[in-house]
């Protein structure tokens, strides 16, 4: 039976991968025959086991948008757990009893109700008394069974979580660093409570059951452990759980502590619940806690060290955060030498002073924090000027919290996006400079304008010693910068970040100006307005940019850093003028589709991402493919040509 459940999960994941490849990536990882065979096998297993996962390709999940999330009072209050950081207290709690020990996952607690084998209701914990109904969103949790074999009423509790890997991938897609989620729990909370479950579905939320509340007419042999195993048989993923006694609890805590490093899901401790259901229920509750359960929080490893300095770290919002730099100490297996102090209010509360003896720890074994200042010599001086731009600072009081801000709107720390554009693939194409890295370099004073990026070797030792950097990272970065010195004039113009000017417009303008770097800053509004496809708005933005002396100086500095080969404007440059292409699938005669795009644009054509009524040609080597782009092209009567046919057009 267990092998069949595992096979059901394998088939669900495999068929979903095949469907994504076919529908979204225009490629096939299996034949239609193989897909149908596996699909039929999955359907048979679902019928035999009575389990259908929410992500199963055999069901169609209709996405739905709600105006708000209705509230629902819980059938019984969801109390918090009494907790300890001492194993001795757990031994005392256990006494002669057996208990189930499991992860205390750090996500969003959900109560599920099933009737007649179907998911009927999902409600968040809320304040313990009243939660929000998120049934619509629970239906698209990645691993949640929508149909189970048990036909009675089942009520269970579990944790909705997002793993660290998915958290990092989702955060990486958010360009604005300040808009990124602080931790997986915040991301999960926002994902589970979306009004559109299409958003929830994209977030890979998983559900892990940790407690069975009610399942009528099932003999659980008076055992919580038995309940967990029964939930597994119904298709639920449950938290890692072991049976434990007082004499084995210390060893079990140690085992879980070792596993947390490898665990993809966030956990802030462990939970013990008596295995004997009747005994646990007979104990009742206190005003705040159930008496049959106990939470264990990891004991913080605290080290004493000396505060060396306070580093002031500006961000793109203008907020300047204090960061404590101290003598390095070993914490939870890593060397730590810095911790955020967060704001001025916390600095005042800790009475920090240079040379103070402080105690530091890692919150949840991850984030370095100051636990206590033992000497409290007094408040460190608050800077009256920004460490990046020298602009004046101001202290602001928001929500009873003192914060420090830079008042200069031109502060480089506020211009991270413009630096990110400069190094992006279509601009100077410098790998290894993410927004987070750029922000670090700006704050450290390594970068003040675009040209400084070409001279980061001045700070080689400092960069190698930054967190996340090293010899290899620095060498790779230097190689990427060296490659970027050989560029084209359109890429350079686009990299400046002139309003309304993308790479395509930059190519058109440069071509019209004879690809002459010296003509770029002096083009007039009238001259630009006459260029086909430019227009008055773009022309004005371009001229306004170069009207500022600092921008002209920056452009000249960049010309000294790069090599731009002379491009002759040929009669062939307008061959595809007014012609729109879409490119899909793999290419054989070019390194990638980007090269095809550049060739088309060099001849005056335009490349777009989707097939519309304005598309003139779809380039796809698999002309007979039934991909979505090919289908759309046939519907609209757009010619589908192979790479060879495209090359014949050029010749």
XYZ file of C-alpha atoms in Angstrom:
651
model
C 0.000 0.000 0.000
C 2.842 2.391 0.920
C 4.533 1.702 -2.436
C 1.299 2.516 -4.250
C 0.983 5.844 -2.411
C 4.572 6.677 -3.316
C 3.895 5.733 -6.947
C 0.822 8.008 -6.937
C 2.991 10.957 -5.813
C 5.712 10.133 -8.363
C 3.196 10.013 -11.234
C 1.589 13.289 -10.156
C 4.944 15.082 -10.178
C 6.152 13.466 -13.432
C 2.965 14.207 -15.387
C 2.919 17.791 -14.116
C 6.526 18.257 -15.284
C 5.583 16.904 -18.710
C 2.553 19.185 -18.928
C 4.577 22.286 -17.938
C 7.253 21.485 -20.508
C 4.656 21.044 -23.261
C 2.355 23.968 -22.478
C 4.774 26.584 -21.147
C 8.172 25.743 -22.638
C 7.222 24.409 -26.085
C 9.122 21.126 -25.574
C 8.228 17.503 -24.981
C 9.850 15.248 -22.357
C 7.683 12.243 -23.245
C 5.510 11.075 -26.129
C 1.726 11.462 -26.113
C 1.465 7.674 -25.892
C 3.656 7.516 -22.762
C 1.775 10.428 -21.197
C -1.578 8.708 -21.762
C -0.288 5.423 -20.316
C 1.004 7.099 -17.166
C -2.140 9.219 -16.879
C -4.291 6.067 -16.964
C -2.077 4.451 -14.324
C -2.489 7.511 -12.081
C -6.269 7.499 -12.512
C -6.360 3.817 -11.543
C -4.283 4.398 -8.418
C -6.432 7.368 -7.375
C -9.571 5.251 -7.672
C -7.997 2.281 -5.856
C -6.578 4.323 -2.951
C -9.359 6.912 -2.821
C -6.702 9.682 -2.825
C -6.451 12.606 -5.249
C -3.786 15.255 -4.601
C -4.579 18.917 -5.243
C -1.824 19.052 -7.870
C -3.075 15.968 -9.751
C -3.418 16.444 -13.540
C -6.621 14.356 -13.446
C -8.547 17.257 -11.900
C -9.044 20.783 -13.158
C -8.651 23.423 -10.473
C -10.688 26.490 -11.368
C -8.958 29.611 -10.107
C -11.197 32.010 -8.261
C -10.915 35.570 -6.965
C -12.668 36.599 -3.735
C -13.509 40.097 -2.528
C -12.475 39.236 1.042
C -11.758 36.292 3.345
C -14.767 35.432 5.540
C -14.213 34.817 9.269
C -15.042 31.567 11.060
C -15.117 30.749 14.801
C -13.244 27.537 15.661
C -15.222 24.632 17.082
C -12.757 24.533 19.985
C -10.150 27.207 20.871
C -6.630 26.676 19.527
C -4.437 27.322 22.562
C -0.738 28.114 22.557
C 1.695 25.572 24.011
C 3.666 25.903 27.202
C 7.348 25.888 26.269
C 10.845 25.361 27.583
C 14.455 25.414 26.427
C 15.518 22.778 28.965
C 15.513 19.044 28.192
C 15.134 18.400 31.923
C 11.708 20.064 31.811
C 10.690 17.700 28.988
C 11.728 14.702 31.093
C 9.615 16.062 33.929
C 6.661 16.503 31.536
C 7.005 12.935 30.233
C 7.258 11.158 33.581
C 6.201 7.568 32.915
C 4.266 8.454 29.775
C 5.156 7.873 26.139
C 4.830 10.844 23.778
C 5.074 11.723 20.093
C 7.858 14.205 19.339
C 7.773 16.173 16.080
C 8.901 19.372 14.379
C 7.277 22.644 15.410
C 7.058 24.058 11.893
C 7.197 27.843 11.443
C 4.413 28.583 8.978
C 0.661 29.188 9.210
C -1.542 26.797 11.195
C -4.607 25.570 9.272
C -7.663 23.545 10.365
C -9.120 21.281 7.643
C -12.533 19.609 7.530
C -13.383 16.714 5.179
C -16.828 15.180 4.656
C -17.748 12.300 2.340
C -14.097 12.093 1.292
C -14.030 15.709 0.022
C -12.275 18.809 1.396
C -15.080 21.010 2.710
C -13.413 23.771 4.699
C -10.009 25.251 5.568
C -9.615 27.910 8.266
C -6.493 29.679 9.555
C -5.676 29.697 13.270
C -6.228 33.475 13.472
C -6.287 34.536 17.110
C -7.068 31.006 18.279
C -10.779 31.774 18.623
C -11.629 33.080 15.132
C -9.772 32.406 11.881
C -10.147 33.230 8.193
C -11.731 30.808 5.717
C -9.150 29.966 3.031
C -10.763 26.843 1.520
C -10.325 28.265 -1.968
C -6.569 28.573 -1.433
C -6.115 25.243 0.350
C -7.420 23.498 -2.782
C -4.218 24.521 -4.601
C -1.702 23.586 -1.891
C 0.914 21.518 -3.677
C 0.554 18.277 -1.688
C -2.916 18.429 -0.132
C -5.360 15.601 -0.994
C -8.694 16.971 -2.205
C -10.280 13.503 -2.127
C -9.590 10.823 0.501
C -10.903 7.288 1.044
C -12.394 8.004 4.503
C -16.048 9.086 4.131
C -16.836 10.254 7.659
C -16.192 13.737 9.049
C -12.476 14.344 9.513
C -11.069 17.425 11.263
C -7.306 17.852 11.460
C -4.714 20.530 12.046
C -1.463 21.161 10.260
C 1.034 23.767 9.140
C 1.120 25.437 5.746
C 4.751 26.157 4.882
C 6.980 27.295 2.029
C 10.439 25.711 1.838
C 13.678 27.694 1.858
C 14.456 26.807 -1.785
C 11.079 28.056 -3.033
C 11.388 31.100 -0.753
C 14.724 32.030 -2.353
C 13.403 31.489 -5.896
C 10.302 33.630 -5.278
C 12.315 36.392 -3.611
C 14.834 36.379 -6.492
C 12.008 37.264 -8.902
C 11.198 40.431 -6.903
C 13.496 43.162 -8.250
C 12.893 45.621 -5.415
C 15.048 44.395 -2.505
C 12.902 46.267 0.022
C 9.784 44.511 -1.296
C 11.208 41.042 -0.773
C 9.869 38.838 1.992
C 11.926 38.720 5.195
C 11.452 35.003 5.857
C 9.501 31.950 4.598
C 6.813 32.390 7.272
C 5.895 35.902 6.066
C 5.782 34.679 2.474
C 3.616 31.705 3.428
C 1.214 33.852 5.456
C 0.747 36.218 2.526
C 0.409 33.350 0.039
C -2.198 31.421 2.046
C -4.336 34.538 2.584
C -4.450 35.691 -1.058
C -7.813 36.675 -2.505
C -6.837 34.995 -5.781
C -5.857 31.346 -5.407
C -3.994 31.523 -8.724
C -1.313 33.448 -6.805
C -1.337 30.819 -4.037
C -0.893 28.043 -6.606
C 2.312 29.633 -7.933
C 3.883 29.771 -4.462
C 4.305 25.993 -3.888
C 2.633 25.991 -0.476
C 2.786 22.586 1.238
C 0.675 21.268 4.110
C 2.017 19.038 6.905
C -0.527 17.537 9.283
C 0.445 17.519 12.969
C -2.774 16.733 14.865
C -6.006 14.810 14.293
C -8.970 16.484 16.022
C -11.799 14.141 15.043
C -12.484 11.128 12.821
C -15.591 9.197 13.856
C -15.782 5.395 13.902
C -12.042 4.828 13.473
C -10.170 2.792 16.079
C -6.900 4.592 16.778
C -6.015 2.224 19.647
C -5.930 5.246 21.962
C -2.672 6.344 20.301
C -1.613 9.712 18.830
C 1.129 7.898 16.918
C -1.504 5.625 15.381
C -3.504 8.707 14.346
C -0.489 10.125 12.501
C 0.074 6.858 10.643
C -3.632 6.744 9.696
C -3.388 10.272 8.265
C -0.494 9.072 6.104
C -2.720 6.251 4.797
C -5.269 8.889 3.728
C -2.691 10.676 1.566
C -1.556 13.438 3.924
C 2.053 14.406 4.480
C 2.644 14.590 8.221
C 5.436 16.171 10.243
C 8.444 14.006 11.042
C 7.438 12.235 14.267
C 8.992 9.672 16.616
C 7.859 7.891 19.754
C 9.764 9.042 22.817
C 10.112 8.346 26.588
C 11.844 10.263 29.351
C 14.976 8.136 29.003
C 15.219 8.705 25.215
C 14.055 12.317 24.903
C 17.536 13.845 25.200
C 18.829 11.680 22.360
C 15.775 12.524 20.202
C 16.204 16.275 20.770
C 19.838 15.928 19.742
C 18.814 14.039 16.573
C 16.301 16.712 15.543
C 18.883 19.406 16.299
C 21.286 17.783 13.828
C 18.591 17.435 11.164
C 17.481 21.078 11.249
C 20.546 22.115 9.235
C 19.400 19.929 6.313
C 15.688 20.679 6.713
C 14.194 22.651 3.793
C 11.268 23.831 5.917
C 11.569 26.431 8.690
C 11.212 25.110 12.226
C 11.470 26.986 15.505
C 11.494 23.984 17.841
C 9.821 20.675 18.690
C 6.444 19.563 20.076
C 5.717 16.717 22.496
C 2.181 15.356 22.903
C 1.208 12.392 25.091
C 0.604 9.293 22.977
C -2.191 8.147 25.314
C -5.186 10.107 23.958
C -7.557 9.430 26.879
C -4.921 10.328 29.461
C -4.059 13.571 27.689
C -7.696 14.623 27.373
C -8.345 13.851 31.062
C -5.778 16.489 32.055
C -7.790 19.320 30.489
C -6.198 22.743 30.012
C -4.939 25.716 31.974
C -6.236 29.190 31.112
C -3.579 29.414 28.402
C -2.176 25.962 27.579
C -3.333 22.379 26.964
C -1.833 20.016 29.569
C -1.185 17.140 27.156
C 1.379 18.989 25.011
C 4.660 20.822 25.479
C 6.877 22.849 23.108
C 10.663 22.770 23.134
C 12.552 25.816 21.861
C 16.191 25.477 20.899
C 18.402 26.843 23.659
C 20.230 29.887 22.331
C 23.994 29.501 22.178
C 25.219 32.770 23.710
C 28.757 34.129 23.383
C 30.366 37.158 24.988
C 32.384 39.516 22.776
C 33.527 43.145 22.431
C 31.707 45.772 20.350
C 34.251 47.273 17.925
C 32.105 49.766 16.004
C 28.661 50.673 14.734
C 28.385 50.599 10.965
C 25.621 52.744 9.469
C 23.988 51.013 6.510
C 21.758 53.109 4.192
C 19.105 51.486 1.993
C 17.213 52.569 -1.114
C 14.338 53.872 1.021
C 16.701 56.332 2.743
C 16.557 54.409 6.027
C 19.985 54.124 7.694
C 20.232 51.026 9.887
C 22.824 50.582 12.654
C 24.859 47.360 12.420
C 26.994 46.170 15.337
C 30.513 45.011 14.406
C 32.154 42.916 17.122
C 35.090 40.604 17.735
C 34.341 37.348 15.810
C 32.754 34.500 17.789
C 31.621 30.961 16.933
C 27.825 30.550 16.997
C 25.888 27.447 15.903
C 28.873 26.219 13.873
C 29.704 29.463 12.008
C 31.871 32.519 12.676
C 29.811 35.656 13.349
C 31.129 39.224 13.576
C 28.121 41.466 12.892
C 24.460 41.807 13.847
C 21.769 44.289 12.897
C 20.623 46.571 15.724
C 17.573 47.522 13.605
C 16.908 51.100 14.805
C 17.888 53.921 17.177
C 15.338 52.901 19.805
C 17.023 49.513 20.265
C 20.437 51.228 20.375
C 19.222 53.477 23.169
C 17.654 50.570 25.014
C 20.925 48.598 24.890
C 22.991 51.715 25.730
C 25.635 50.620 23.244
C 29.128 52.090 23.291
C 32.353 51.186 21.510
C 34.361 48.732 23.613
C 31.326 47.422 25.506
C 31.116 43.743 26.443
C 28.044 42.320 24.722
C 26.335 38.936 24.530
C 25.277 37.683 21.076
C 23.216 34.730 19.853
C 21.417 33.454 16.742
C 17.641 33.840 16.821
C 16.111 30.497 15.741
C 19.704 29.350 15.189
C 19.909 31.573 12.087
C 19.894 35.369 12.590
C 22.649 36.999 14.720
C 21.271 39.272 17.463
C 22.546 41.137 20.536
C 21.106 39.557 23.678
C 22.527 41.943 26.264
C 25.036 44.748 26.800
C 26.963 43.933 29.969
C 28.787 47.264 30.428
C 26.298 49.807 28.976
C 28.792 52.648 28.565
C 26.317 54.790 26.697
C 24.717 55.600 23.345
C 27.038 55.619 20.346
C 27.129 58.878 18.398
C 24.442 59.120 15.710
C 25.874 60.467 12.420
C 24.530 63.808 11.172
C 25.563 62.987 7.605
C 24.947 59.957 5.365
C 27.991 57.635 5.161
C 27.378 57.118 1.418
C 26.598 60.566 -0.015
C 27.406 62.948 2.842
C 23.865 64.360 2.801
C 22.187 65.483 6.010
C 20.400 62.911 8.147
C 17.263 63.287 10.242
C 15.816 61.298 13.119
C 12.212 60.247 12.622
C 9.720 58.789 15.122
C 7.399 56.227 13.545
C 5.160 53.860 15.534
C 7.025 54.771 18.730
C 10.324 53.764 17.088
C 13.260 56.104 16.389
C 14.821 55.705 12.963
C 17.539 57.525 11.013
C 17.088 58.717 7.411
C 19.223 60.271 4.665
C 17.508 63.386 3.293
C 19.441 63.568 -0.014
C 17.208 62.391 -2.906
C 20.326 61.872 -5.082
C 21.989 59.504 -2.595
C 23.604 56.623 -4.474
C 22.087 54.164 -2.016
C 18.678 55.214 -3.342
C 19.741 54.560 -6.932
C 20.294 50.791 -6.766
C 17.806 50.138 -9.576
C 19.710 52.380 -11.990
C 22.944 50.502 -11.202
C 21.081 47.199 -11.651
C 19.927 48.318 -15.110
C 23.476 49.345 -16.024
C 24.846 45.822 -15.347
C 21.810 43.927 -16.727
C 22.064 41.453 -19.601
C 20.784 43.792 -22.347
C 22.943 46.653 -21.068
C 26.590 46.104 -20.026
C 25.941 42.433 -19.197
C 28.088 42.190 -16.050
C 27.390 38.969 -14.152
C 27.869 38.732 -10.397
C 26.364 42.107 -9.496
C 22.910 41.434 -8.096
C 20.940 44.258 -6.494
C 21.954 42.995 -3.058
C 25.655 42.995 -4.049
C 25.398 46.438 -5.642
C 23.782 47.757 -2.473
C 26.685 46.370 -0.407
C 29.275 47.951 -2.731
C 27.506 51.313 -2.681
C 27.213 51.340 1.108
C 30.903 50.388 1.430
C 31.823 53.307 -0.858
C 33.223 51.117 -3.650
C 30.768 52.534 -6.214
C 29.685 56.166 -6.604
C 28.831 56.246 -10.319
C 28.682 53.739 -13.192
C 32.338 54.181 -14.142
C 33.500 53.006 -10.710
C 32.266 49.504 -11.558
C 35.206 49.184 -13.971
C 37.691 49.790 -11.146
C 36.565 47.463 -8.382
C 40.084 45.999 -8.290
C 40.916 48.972 -6.036
C 38.921 47.228 -3.315
C 39.999 43.643 -4.005
C 40.818 42.685 -0.414
C 37.734 44.370 1.050
C 35.445 42.646 -1.473
C 37.007 39.216 -0.900
C 36.305 39.596 2.815
C 32.647 40.505 2.353
C 30.096 37.860 3.352
C 29.247 35.695 0.345
C 32.402 36.676 -1.559
C 35.820 35.109 -1.895
C 38.709 34.626 -4.314
C 36.673 32.764 -6.945
C 33.728 35.192 -6.834
C 36.059 38.170 -7.210
C 37.953 36.617 -10.157
C 34.664 35.766 -11.910
C 33.438 39.315 -11.380
C 36.638 40.813 -12.780
C 36.422 38.568 -15.855
C 32.818 39.641 -16.431
C 33.794 43.320 -16.136
C 36.655 42.794 -18.600
C 34.247 41.218 -21.101
C 31.829 44.125 -20.642
C 34.458 46.612 -21.822
C 33.833 45.360 -25.367
C 30.307 46.489 -26.094
C 28.083 48.221 -28.623
C 26.883 51.812 -28.685
C 23.179 50.879 -28.301
C 23.969 48.818 -25.187
C 25.896 51.738 -23.691
C 23.080 54.208 -24.400
C 20.468 51.837 -22.989
C 22.570 51.257 -19.851
C 22.357 54.960 -18.956
C 18.729 54.469 -17.935
C 17.247 57.325 -19.956
C 13.471 57.447 -19.427
C 11.392 55.610 -22.092
C 14.459 54.334 -23.958
C 14.792 50.574 -24.140
C 17.386 48.617 -26.092
C 15.293 48.611 -29.296
C 14.897 52.407 -29.226
C 18.593 52.820 -28.442
C 19.463 50.753 -31.534
C 17.214 52.865 -33.740
C 18.669 56.122 -32.408
C 22.293 54.982 -32.695
C 21.724 53.736 -36.221
C 20.184 57.082 -37.215
C 23.189 58.905 -35.714
C 25.601 56.796 -37.743
C 26.678 54.783 -34.670
C 28.983 57.689 -33.857
C 29.639 57.959 -30.066
C 30.503 61.651 -30.363
C 27.070 62.526 -31.811
C 25.144 60.790 -29.012
C 25.073 63.590 -26.359
C 24.492 66.406 -28.875
C 21.464 65.108 -30.813
C 18.657 67.692 -30.935
C 14.999 67.105 -30.189
C 14.083 67.896 -33.808
C 16.717 65.486 -35.128
C 15.441 62.666 -32.937
C 11.775 63.390 -33.608
C 12.340 62.707 -37.302
C 13.569 59.155 -36.623
C 10.872 56.594 -37.403
C 9.612 54.928 -34.220
C 11.041 57.516 -31.810
C 8.521 60.344 -31.474
C 8.348 63.501 -29.372
C 8.120 61.958 -25.891
C 11.249 59.840 -26.311
C 13.110 62.668 -28.056
C 12.397 65.074 -25.181
C 13.447 62.543 -22.512
C 16.693 61.898 -24.382
C 17.582 65.588 -24.801
C 16.580 66.412 -21.209
C 18.938 63.705 -19.955
C 21.983 65.045 -21.785
C 21.052 68.632 -20.914
C 22.396 67.891 -17.423
C 26.153 68.400 -17.266
C 26.662 65.527 -14.796
C 25.164 63.106 -17.330
C 27.410 64.387 -20.132
C 30.449 64.001 -17.882
C 29.387 60.461 -16.906
C 28.908 59.488 -20.569
C 32.391 60.741 -21.460
C 33.873 58.843 -18.497
C 32.201 55.644 -19.708
C 33.556 56.127 -23.238
C 37.039 56.029 -21.701
C 36.254 52.662 -20.114
C 34.785 50.761 -23.065
C 35.705 49.775 -26.582
C 33.001 50.248 -29.213
C 33.732 48.795 -32.661
C 32.861 50.963 -35.620
C 29.607 49.837 -37.229
C 28.974 50.644 -40.824
C 25.382 51.472 -41.678
C 24.547 49.344 -44.719
C 21.649 49.502 -47.117
C 20.617 46.154 -45.668
C 19.894 47.802 -42.306
C 16.266 48.483 -43.215
C 15.499 45.151 -44.882
C 13.045 44.126 -42.131
C 11.719 47.605 -41.372
C 8.124 47.274 -40.153
C 8.361 43.451 -39.971
C 7.512 41.718 -36.659
C 8.933 38.312 -35.709
C 8.348 35.855 -32.870
C 11.031 33.214 -32.126
C 10.299 29.978 -30.266
C 11.881 26.568 -29.731
C 15.551 25.644 -30.085
C 17.888 27.011 -32.792
C 20.671 25.174 -34.648
C 22.568 27.758 -36.712
C 22.813 30.346 -33.917
C 24.168 30.082 -30.362
C 20.768 31.053 -28.959
C 17.558 32.893 -29.803
C 19.160 36.141 -28.605
C 21.528 36.047 -31.597
C 18.582 35.656 -33.980
C 16.886 38.616 -32.321
C 19.997 40.800 -32.681
C 20.289 39.906 -36.372
C 16.641 40.796 -37.023
C 16.949 44.105 -35.167
C 20.178 44.945 -37.020
C 18.125 44.778 -40.205
C 15.378 47.048 -38.884
C 12.969 44.320 -37.738
C 11.267 43.834 -34.383
C 11.036 40.720 -32.175
C 8.151 40.256 -29.724
C 7.343 37.531 -27.197
C 3.843 36.489 -28.276
C 2.003 35.854 -31.532
C -0.612 38.531 -32.360
C -2.379 39.874 -35.423
C 0.625 42.208 -35.924
C 3.095 39.293 -36.157
C 4.466 38.733 -39.676
C 6.497 35.553 -39.068
C 6.858 32.885 -36.366
C 10.302 31.239 -36.452
C 10.140 27.645 -35.156
C 12.283 24.770 -36.394
C 9.469 22.390 -35.418
C 7.014 23.770 -37.982
C 4.494 20.961 -37.401
C 4.542 21.338 -33.601
C 1.206 21.698 -31.779
C 2.694 24.200 -29.319
C 0.561 27.127 -28.161
C 2.491 29.603 -30.345
C 2.109 27.422 -33.445
C -1.617 27.007 -32.768
C -2.064 30.779 -32.401
C -0.094 31.445 -35.588
C -2.282 29.046 -37.564
C -5.437 30.640 -36.160
C -4.248 34.095 -37.280
C -2.755 32.953 -40.586
C 0.782 33.911 -39.543
C 3.448 32.043 -41.578
C 5.507 29.562 -39.514
C 9.042 29.360 -40.917
C 12.049 27.273 -39.992
C 15.490 28.663 -39.233
C 16.669 27.622 -42.718
C 13.787 29.500 -44.355
C 14.662 32.562 -42.282
C 18.300 32.389 -43.449
C 17.101 32.124 -47.052
C 15.104 35.347 -46.542
C 18.286 37.124 -45.429
C 20.348 35.813 -48.324
